[in-house]
XYZ file of C-alpha atoms in Angstrom:
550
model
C 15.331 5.185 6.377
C 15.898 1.667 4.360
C 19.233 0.199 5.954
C 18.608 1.080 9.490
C 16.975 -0.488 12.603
C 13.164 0.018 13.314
C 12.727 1.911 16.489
C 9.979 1.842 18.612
C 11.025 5.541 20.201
C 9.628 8.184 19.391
C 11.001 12.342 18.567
C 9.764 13.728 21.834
C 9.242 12.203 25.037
C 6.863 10.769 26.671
C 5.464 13.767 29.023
C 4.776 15.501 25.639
C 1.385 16.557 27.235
C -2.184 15.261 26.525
C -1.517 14.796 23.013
C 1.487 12.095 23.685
C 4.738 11.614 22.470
C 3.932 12.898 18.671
C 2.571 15.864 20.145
C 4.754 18.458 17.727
C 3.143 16.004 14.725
C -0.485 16.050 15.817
C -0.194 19.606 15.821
C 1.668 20.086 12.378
C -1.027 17.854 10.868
C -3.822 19.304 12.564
C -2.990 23.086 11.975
C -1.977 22.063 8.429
C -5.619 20.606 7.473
C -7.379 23.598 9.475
C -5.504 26.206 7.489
C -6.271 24.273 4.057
C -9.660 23.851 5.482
C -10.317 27.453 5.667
C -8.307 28.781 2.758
C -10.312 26.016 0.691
C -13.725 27.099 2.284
C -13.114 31.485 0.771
C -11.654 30.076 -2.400
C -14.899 27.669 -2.568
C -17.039 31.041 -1.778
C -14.939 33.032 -4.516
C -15.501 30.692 -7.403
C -18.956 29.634 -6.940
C -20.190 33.181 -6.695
C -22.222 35.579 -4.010
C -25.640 34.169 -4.602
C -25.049 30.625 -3.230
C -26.213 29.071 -0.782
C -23.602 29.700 2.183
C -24.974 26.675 4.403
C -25.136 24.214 1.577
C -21.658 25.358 0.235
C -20.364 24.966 3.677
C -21.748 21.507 3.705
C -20.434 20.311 0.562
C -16.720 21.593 1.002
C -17.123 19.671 4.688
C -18.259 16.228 3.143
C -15.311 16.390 0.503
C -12.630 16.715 2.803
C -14.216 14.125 5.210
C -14.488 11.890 2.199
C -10.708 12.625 1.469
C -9.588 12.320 4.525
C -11.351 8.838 5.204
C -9.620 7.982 2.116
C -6.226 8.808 3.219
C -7.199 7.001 7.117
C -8.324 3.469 4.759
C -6.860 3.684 0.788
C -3.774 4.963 1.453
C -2.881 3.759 4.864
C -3.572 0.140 3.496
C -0.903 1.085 0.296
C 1.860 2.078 3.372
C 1.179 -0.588 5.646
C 3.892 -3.117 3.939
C 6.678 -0.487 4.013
C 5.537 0.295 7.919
C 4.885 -3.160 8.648
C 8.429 -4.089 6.867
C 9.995 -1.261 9.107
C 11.265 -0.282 5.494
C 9.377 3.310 6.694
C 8.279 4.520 10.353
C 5.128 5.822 10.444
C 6.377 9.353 9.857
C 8.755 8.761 7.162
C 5.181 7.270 5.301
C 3.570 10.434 6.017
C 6.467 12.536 4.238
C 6.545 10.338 1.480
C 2.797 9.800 1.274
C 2.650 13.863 1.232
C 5.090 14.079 -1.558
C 4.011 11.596 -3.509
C -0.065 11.464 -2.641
C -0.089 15.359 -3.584
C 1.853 15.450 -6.103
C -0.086 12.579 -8.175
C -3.446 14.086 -7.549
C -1.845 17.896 -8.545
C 0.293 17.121 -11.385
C -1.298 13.537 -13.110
C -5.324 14.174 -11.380
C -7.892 14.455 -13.803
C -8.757 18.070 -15.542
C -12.021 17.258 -15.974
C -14.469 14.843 -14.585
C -17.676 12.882 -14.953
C -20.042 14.461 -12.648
C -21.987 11.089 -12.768
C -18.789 8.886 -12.043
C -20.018 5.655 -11.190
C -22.082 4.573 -13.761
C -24.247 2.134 -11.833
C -27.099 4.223 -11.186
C -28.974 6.318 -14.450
C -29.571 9.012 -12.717
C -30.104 10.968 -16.082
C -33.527 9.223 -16.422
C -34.786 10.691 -13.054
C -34.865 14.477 -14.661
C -33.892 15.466 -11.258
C -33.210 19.309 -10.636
C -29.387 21.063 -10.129
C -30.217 21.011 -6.645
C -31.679 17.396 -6.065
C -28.363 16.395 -8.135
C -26.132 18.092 -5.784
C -27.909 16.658 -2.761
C -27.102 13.308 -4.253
C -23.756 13.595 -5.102
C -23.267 15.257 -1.344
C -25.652 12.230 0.385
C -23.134 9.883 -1.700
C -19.725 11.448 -0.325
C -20.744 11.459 3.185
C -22.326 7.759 2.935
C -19.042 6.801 1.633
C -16.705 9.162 4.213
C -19.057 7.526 7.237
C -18.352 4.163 5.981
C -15.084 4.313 5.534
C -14.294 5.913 8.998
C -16.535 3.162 10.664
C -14.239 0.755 8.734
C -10.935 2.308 9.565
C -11.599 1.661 13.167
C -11.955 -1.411 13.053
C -8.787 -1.722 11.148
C -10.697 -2.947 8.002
C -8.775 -1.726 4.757
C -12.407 -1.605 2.330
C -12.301 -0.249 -1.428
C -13.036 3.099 -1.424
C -14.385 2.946 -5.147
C -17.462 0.533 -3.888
C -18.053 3.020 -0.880
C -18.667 6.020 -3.046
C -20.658 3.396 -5.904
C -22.597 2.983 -3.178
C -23.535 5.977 -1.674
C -24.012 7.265 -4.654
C -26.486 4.434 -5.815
C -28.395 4.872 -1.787
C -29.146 8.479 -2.625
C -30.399 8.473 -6.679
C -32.724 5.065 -5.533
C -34.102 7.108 -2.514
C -34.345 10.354 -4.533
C -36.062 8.015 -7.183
C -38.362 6.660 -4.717
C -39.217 10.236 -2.762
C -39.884 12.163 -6.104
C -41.973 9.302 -8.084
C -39.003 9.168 -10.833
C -37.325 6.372 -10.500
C -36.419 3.193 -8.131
C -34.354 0.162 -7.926
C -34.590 -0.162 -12.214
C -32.351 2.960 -12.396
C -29.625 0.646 -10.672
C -27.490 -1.149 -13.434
C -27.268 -4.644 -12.039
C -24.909 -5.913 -14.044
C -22.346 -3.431 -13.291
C -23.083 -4.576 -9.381
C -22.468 -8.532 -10.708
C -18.986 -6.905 -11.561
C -18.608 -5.722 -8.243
C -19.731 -9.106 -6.693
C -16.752 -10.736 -8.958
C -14.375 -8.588 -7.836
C -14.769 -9.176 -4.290
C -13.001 -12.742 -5.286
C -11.228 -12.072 -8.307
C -9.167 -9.216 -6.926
C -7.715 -11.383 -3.449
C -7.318 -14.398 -5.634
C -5.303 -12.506 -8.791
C -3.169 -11.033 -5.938
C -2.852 -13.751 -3.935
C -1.641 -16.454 -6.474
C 1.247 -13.531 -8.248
C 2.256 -12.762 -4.740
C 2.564 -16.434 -3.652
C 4.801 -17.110 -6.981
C 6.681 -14.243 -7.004
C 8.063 -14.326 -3.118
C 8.233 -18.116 -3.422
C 10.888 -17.630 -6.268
C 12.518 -14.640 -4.290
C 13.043 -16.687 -1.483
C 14.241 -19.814 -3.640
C 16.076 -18.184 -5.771
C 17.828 -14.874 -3.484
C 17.011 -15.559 0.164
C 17.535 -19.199 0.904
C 21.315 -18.888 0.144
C 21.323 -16.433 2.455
C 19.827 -17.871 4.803
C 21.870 -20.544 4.847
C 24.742 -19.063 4.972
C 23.757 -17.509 8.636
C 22.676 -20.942 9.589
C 26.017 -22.062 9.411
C 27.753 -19.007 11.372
C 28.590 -17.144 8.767
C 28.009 -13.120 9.213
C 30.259 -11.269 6.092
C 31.767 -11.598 3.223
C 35.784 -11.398 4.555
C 36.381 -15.308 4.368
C 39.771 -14.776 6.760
C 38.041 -12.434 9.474
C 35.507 -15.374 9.484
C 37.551 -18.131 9.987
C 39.679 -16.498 12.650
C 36.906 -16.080 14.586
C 35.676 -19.831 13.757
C 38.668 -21.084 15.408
C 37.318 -19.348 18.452
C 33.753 -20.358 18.604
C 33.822 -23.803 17.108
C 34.393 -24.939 20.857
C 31.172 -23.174 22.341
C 28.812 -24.207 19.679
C 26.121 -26.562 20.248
C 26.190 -30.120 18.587
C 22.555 -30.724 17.761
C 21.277 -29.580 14.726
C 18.844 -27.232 15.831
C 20.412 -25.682 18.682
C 23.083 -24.979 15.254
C 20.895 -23.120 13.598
C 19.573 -20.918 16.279
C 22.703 -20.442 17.178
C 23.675 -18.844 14.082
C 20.585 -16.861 14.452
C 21.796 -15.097 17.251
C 25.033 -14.184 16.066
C 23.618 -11.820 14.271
C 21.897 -8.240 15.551
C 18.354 -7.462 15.601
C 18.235 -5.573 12.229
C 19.997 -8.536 10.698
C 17.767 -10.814 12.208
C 14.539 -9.324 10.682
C 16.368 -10.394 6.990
C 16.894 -13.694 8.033
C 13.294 -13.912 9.080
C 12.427 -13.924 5.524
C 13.756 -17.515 5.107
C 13.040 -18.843 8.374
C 10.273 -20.890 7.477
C 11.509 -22.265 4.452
C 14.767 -23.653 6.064
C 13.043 -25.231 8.835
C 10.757 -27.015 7.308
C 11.086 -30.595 7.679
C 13.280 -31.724 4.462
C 13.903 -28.516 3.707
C 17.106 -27.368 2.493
C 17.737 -25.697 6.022
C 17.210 -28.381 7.757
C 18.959 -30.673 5.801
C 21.975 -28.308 6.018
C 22.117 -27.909 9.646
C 21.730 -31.475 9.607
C 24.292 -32.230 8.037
C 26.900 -29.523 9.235
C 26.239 -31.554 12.915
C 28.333 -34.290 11.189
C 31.158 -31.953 10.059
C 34.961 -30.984 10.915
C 35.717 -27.799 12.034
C 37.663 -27.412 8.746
C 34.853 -28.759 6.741
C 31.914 -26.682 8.058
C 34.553 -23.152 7.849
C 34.085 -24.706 3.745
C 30.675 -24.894 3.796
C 29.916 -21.567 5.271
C 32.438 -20.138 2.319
C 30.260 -21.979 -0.203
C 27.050 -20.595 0.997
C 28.156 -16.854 1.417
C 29.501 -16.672 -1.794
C 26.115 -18.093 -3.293
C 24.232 -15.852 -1.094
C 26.499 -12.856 -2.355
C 26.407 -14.138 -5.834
C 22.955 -13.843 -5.461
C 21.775 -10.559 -4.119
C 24.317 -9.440 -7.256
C 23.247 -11.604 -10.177
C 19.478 -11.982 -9.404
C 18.292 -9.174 -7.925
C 19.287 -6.527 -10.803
C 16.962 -8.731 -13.065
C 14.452 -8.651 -10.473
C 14.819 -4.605 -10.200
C 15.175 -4.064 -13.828
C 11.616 -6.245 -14.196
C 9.615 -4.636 -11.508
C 10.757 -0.839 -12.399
C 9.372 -1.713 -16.350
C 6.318 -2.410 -14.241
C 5.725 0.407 -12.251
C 6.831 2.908 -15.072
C 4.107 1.518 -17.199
C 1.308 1.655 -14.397
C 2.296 5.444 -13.950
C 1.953 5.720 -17.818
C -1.204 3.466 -17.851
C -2.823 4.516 -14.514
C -0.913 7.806 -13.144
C -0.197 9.885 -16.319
C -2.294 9.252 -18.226
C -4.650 12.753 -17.770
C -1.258 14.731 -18.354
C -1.998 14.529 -22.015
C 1.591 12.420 -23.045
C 1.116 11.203 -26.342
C 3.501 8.133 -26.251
C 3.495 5.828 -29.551
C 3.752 1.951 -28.498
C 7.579 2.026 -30.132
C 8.569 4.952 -28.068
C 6.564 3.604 -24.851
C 8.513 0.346 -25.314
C 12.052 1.987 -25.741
C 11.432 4.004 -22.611
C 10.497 1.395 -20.857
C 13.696 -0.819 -21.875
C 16.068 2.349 -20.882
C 14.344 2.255 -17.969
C 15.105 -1.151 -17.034
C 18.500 -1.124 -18.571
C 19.387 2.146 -16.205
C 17.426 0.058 -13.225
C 19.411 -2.951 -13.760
C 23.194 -1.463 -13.552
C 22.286 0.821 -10.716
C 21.249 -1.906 -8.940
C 24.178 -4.431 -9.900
C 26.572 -1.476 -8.907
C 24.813 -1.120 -5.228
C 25.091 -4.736 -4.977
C 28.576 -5.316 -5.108
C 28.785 -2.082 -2.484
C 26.667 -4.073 -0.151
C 29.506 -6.864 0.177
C 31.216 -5.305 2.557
C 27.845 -5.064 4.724
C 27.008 -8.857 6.171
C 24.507 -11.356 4.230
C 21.727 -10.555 6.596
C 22.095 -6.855 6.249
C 22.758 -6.776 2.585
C 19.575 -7.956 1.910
C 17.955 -6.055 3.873
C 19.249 -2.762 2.979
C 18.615 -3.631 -0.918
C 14.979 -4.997 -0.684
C 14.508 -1.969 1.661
C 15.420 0.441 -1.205
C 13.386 -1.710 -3.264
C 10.254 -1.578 -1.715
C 10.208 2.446 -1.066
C 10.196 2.371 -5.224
C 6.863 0.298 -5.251
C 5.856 2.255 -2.621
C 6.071 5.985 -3.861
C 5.206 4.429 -7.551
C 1.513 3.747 -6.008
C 1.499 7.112 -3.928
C 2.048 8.683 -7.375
C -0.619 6.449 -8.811
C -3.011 6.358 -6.080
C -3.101 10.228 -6.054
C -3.544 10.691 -9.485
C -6.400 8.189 -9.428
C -8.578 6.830 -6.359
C -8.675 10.597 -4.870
C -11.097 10.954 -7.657
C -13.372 8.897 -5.265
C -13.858 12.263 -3.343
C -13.028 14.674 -6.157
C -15.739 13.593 -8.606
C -18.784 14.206 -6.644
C -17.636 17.311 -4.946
C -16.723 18.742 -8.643
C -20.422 17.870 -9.568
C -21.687 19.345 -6.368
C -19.059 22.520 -7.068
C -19.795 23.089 -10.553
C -24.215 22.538 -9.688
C -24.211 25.655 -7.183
C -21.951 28.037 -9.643
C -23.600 27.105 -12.430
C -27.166 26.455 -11.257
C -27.295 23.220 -14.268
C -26.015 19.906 -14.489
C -23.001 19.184 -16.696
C -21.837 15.571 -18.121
C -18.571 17.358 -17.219
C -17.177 19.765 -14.346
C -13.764 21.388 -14.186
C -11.694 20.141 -11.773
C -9.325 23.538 -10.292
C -6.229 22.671 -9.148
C -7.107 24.084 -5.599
C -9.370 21.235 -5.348
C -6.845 19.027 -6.231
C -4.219 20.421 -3.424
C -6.947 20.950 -0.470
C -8.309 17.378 -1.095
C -4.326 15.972 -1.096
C -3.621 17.533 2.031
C -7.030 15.826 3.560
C -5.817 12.598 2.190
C -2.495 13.150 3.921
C -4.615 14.400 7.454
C -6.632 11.205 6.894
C -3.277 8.907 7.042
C -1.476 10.108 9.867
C -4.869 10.569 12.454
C -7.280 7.737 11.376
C -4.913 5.338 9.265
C -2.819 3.165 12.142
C -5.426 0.336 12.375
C -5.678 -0.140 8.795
C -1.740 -0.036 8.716
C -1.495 -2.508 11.661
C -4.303 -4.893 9.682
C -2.078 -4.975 6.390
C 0.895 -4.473 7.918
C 1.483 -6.762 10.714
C -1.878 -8.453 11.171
C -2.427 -10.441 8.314
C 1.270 -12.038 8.499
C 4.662 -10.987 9.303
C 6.199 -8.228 6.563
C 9.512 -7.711 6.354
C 10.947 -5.697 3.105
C 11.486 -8.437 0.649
C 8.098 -9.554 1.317
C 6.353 -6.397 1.361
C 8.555 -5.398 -2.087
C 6.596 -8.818 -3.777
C 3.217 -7.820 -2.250
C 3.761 -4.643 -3.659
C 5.179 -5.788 -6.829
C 2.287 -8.327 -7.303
C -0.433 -6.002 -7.076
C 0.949 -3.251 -9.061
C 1.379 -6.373 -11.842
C -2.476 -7.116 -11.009
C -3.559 -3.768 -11.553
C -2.127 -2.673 -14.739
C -2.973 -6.617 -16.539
C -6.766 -5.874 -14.882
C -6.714 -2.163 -16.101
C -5.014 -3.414 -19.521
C -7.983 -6.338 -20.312
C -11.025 -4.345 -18.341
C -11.148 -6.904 -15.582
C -13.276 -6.121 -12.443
C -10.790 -5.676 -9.701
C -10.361 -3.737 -6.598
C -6.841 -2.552 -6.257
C -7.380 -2.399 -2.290
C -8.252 -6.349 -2.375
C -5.543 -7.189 -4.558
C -3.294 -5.831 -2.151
C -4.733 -8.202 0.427
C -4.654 -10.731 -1.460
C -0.911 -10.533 -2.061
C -0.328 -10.112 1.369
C -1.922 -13.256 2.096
C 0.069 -15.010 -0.582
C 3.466 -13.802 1.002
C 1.692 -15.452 4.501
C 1.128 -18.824 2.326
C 4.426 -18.744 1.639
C 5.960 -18.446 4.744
C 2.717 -20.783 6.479
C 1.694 -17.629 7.985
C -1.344 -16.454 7.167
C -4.170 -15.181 9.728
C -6.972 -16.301 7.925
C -9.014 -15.459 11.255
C -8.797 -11.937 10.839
C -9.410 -12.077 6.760
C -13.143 -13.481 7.562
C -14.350 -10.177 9.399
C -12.141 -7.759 6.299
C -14.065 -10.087 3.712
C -17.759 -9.251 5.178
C -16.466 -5.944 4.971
C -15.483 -5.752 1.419
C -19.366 -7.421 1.286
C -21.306 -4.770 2.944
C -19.216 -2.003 1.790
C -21.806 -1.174 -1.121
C -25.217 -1.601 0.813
C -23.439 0.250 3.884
C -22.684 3.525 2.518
C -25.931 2.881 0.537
C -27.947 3.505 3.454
C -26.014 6.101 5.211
C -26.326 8.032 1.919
C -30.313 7.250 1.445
C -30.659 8.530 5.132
C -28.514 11.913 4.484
C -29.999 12.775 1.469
C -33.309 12.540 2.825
C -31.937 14.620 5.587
C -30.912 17.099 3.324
C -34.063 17.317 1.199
C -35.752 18.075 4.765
C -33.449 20.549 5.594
C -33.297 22.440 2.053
């Protein structure tokens, strides 16, 4: 939990037989997804009717879980890799709160209804293609997209999951097209691919350049104090307990400047340590206010350096209590509006602008004096810890705000062509609309949850750890940026891929701190390029497969 160290043990030990130390987990997961499986597979049989096609239905149920679960191993293991990475969450904590919050967004905000043509880059309406050709599409689509997507999750690439299932879907009408003399590449809206095309640098650059103001004013404004503060010695906020303890040290510290600093750094424990991280690179840059502290304290008395360190905690404290309520009060009116905007908005709430906006400003106003009130607890924690703990807290808000989000909306990636598929074989017609039930809904969230804990380390590594250092203030702006991204993009219709924003604000938390691994961003961005004609072909290959076949 937020407030406590990161271990690297485990809940079992190591002997835990051929499945390793998560053993116990493996088989929760792994039983859970078999029995939802199954129970999904006779409730599948029970709506659609005796006279289906067994083989086929089998099929289809199969593909949409894979899809899901691919989703959960990529989408949603890139959306919990800052909290992981931060060690604001262990890997299992994400997987409860991914559960919670994953399921109940796609159950309780997840569409009714939906599009059974969902993409609309391909007209597949012009083909005149029977039920049964339609379903083979939409099926050739979801398993294009699922294959894809595991391929990429292996390799620790986090792709967009949305341009996976454009894709396959856009492989399978074109070869359908092609195979059947109705159609070819002019079905394909082209424009609506330019859009895609933009996106791939629109969405990392939007991200990028709010993430890289937002932590560089965090770490200005709420971080550097602290971090200060610890370069001079100073570990809490009792000024008399300090200075005893001064008067005992000031003999064995070093003189030089650096070997000052450092040795403030290890005064403090390892938790602490991961704070002070956070500001690092900004006091030891050359001219930096760091170094130009340190610098400085070399020249002082005893008595005027126990001064300075008195100075700089207070400011440090003063600061974790004055500016980070603001900050809080700000990022919650975000997140409440993207869960209006993009999470609830298929519950039907009817929400007038003047009520929206005087929800939104109790929201903050409630944000802001619960956080000023756990502020001034936190002073009897020290600096390092105190800002830990709070940007911990912090950042498991963003993060269950897009598991809410995320489940009410990209699962649809999965949902909407299985509905299609689902509503073709009881029906036996093709409807600009199929119901979605809410056991759909529930077997699809528990794939998405399967999906995270088996397949989604690599991606969580990549986003977490691999693109630059996280630690929980940063991974709260990463996540604060992109949610900001998405709702402006989803507010003026831009083009964007919320999974590239996300690595784009990653990156811009790496600028900041002159740590970004731009060497492993090159293979991620040919990725994000051959994401669409990828799944394309995979899905022109199945669908042909299943046109043999049936």
């Amino acid at each position: 939990m937020p407030g406590t160290p990161t271990q690297k043990t485990t809940d079992v030990p190591v002997s835990a037989g051929f499945l390793g130390p998560d053993r116990n987990w493996h088989l929760g997961a792994g039983l859970m997804t078999v029995a939802a499986a199954v129970a999904f597979t006779i409730w599948a049989f029970s709506h659609t009717g005796t006279d289906v096609n067994a083989f086929l239905l089998i099929l289809a149920v199969a593909f949409g879980l894979f899809m899901a679960f691919n989703i959960g191993g990529n989408d949603v293991a890139n959306s919990f890799g800052t909290s992981v990475g931060a060690g604001t969450l262990t890997m299992k904590q994400a997987l409860v709160v991914a559960a919670v919050f994953e399921v109940s967004g796609a159950v309780l905000a997840g569409s009714s209804v939906t599009e059974t043509v969902r993409s609309g880059i391909v007209d597949i309406e012009s083909m005149h293609v029977d039920p049964l050709s339609f379903a083979y599409i939409m099926m050739s689509a979801l398993l294009g997209a699922a294959v894809w997507l595991l391929l990429a999750t292996r390799m620790g690439w986090p792709v967009s999951t949305t341009h996976a299932i454009i894709g396959g879907i856009v492989g399978a009408a074109v070869t359908t097209g092609v195979a059947t003399g109705t159609g070819g590449f002019e079905m394909v809206q082209w424009g609506e691919i330019g859009k895609i095309v933009i996106s791939w640098v629109l969405s990392p650059l939007l991200g990028g350049v709010t993430a890289y103001l937002l932590f560089g004013a965090i770490k200005r404004q709420i971080l550097a104090p602290a971090a200060r503060a610890i370069a001079l010695g100073s570990r809490g906020f009792d000024d008399s307990e300090d200075d005893d303890e001064d008067d005992e040290d000031d003999d064995e510290e070093p003189e030089d400047a650096q070997s000052r600093h450092l040795y403030g750094y290890e005064r403090v424990s390892e938790l602490q340590q991961l704070a002070f991280a956070e500001s690092a690179a900004l006091d030891l840059t050359p001219g930096g206010p760091g170094a130009e502290l340190a610098e400085h304290a070399s020249r002082l008395t005893k008595k005027q350096r126990k001064a300075a360190r008195k100075v700089e905690r207070r400011a440090a404290y003063h600061a974790l209590e004055k500016r980070v309520p603001p900050l809080a009060a700000g990022a919650s009116v975000l997140l409440a509006a993207m869960l209006v905007f993009k999470g609830l908005k298929n519950v039907g709430l009817d929400i007038s602008l003047g009520g929206g906006a005087l929800l939104l400003m109790m929201v903050a106003a409630g944000v802001w004096m619960a956080t000023t009130v756990f502020a001034r607890a936190l002073k009897k924690q020290s600096i390092s810890r105190a800002t830990f703990i709070i940007f911990s807290w912090m950042q498991v808000f963003t993060a269950c705000a897009f598991a809410f989000s995320h489940g009410a909306n990209d699962i649809a990636n999965a949902i909407g062509p299985f509905a299609a598929v689902l509503d073709v074989l009881r029906t036996g017609e093709i409807g600009q609309e199929a119901a979605v039930p809410t056991a759909v809904l529930l077997a699809f969230g528990v794939a998405l949850i399967s999906g995270l804990w088996f397949v989604g380390r690599k991606v969580i590594h990549t986003v977490g750890t691999g693109l630059t250092a996280m630690h929980p203030s940063s991974g709260f702006a990463a996540e604060l940026a992109a949610a900001t991204v998405v709702l402006l993009a989803s507010v003026l219709g831009l083009p964007v891929s919320s999974t590239h924003i996300l690595i784009g604000a990653v990156l811009g938390v790496g600028m900041v701190n002159h740590a970004a691994n731009w060497k492993l961003m090159r293979p991620i961005f040919l990725a994000w390029i051959i994401t669409l004609p990828a799944a394309a072909g995979i899905g022109a290959v199945v669908v042909l497969s299943l046109r043999a076949i049936f």
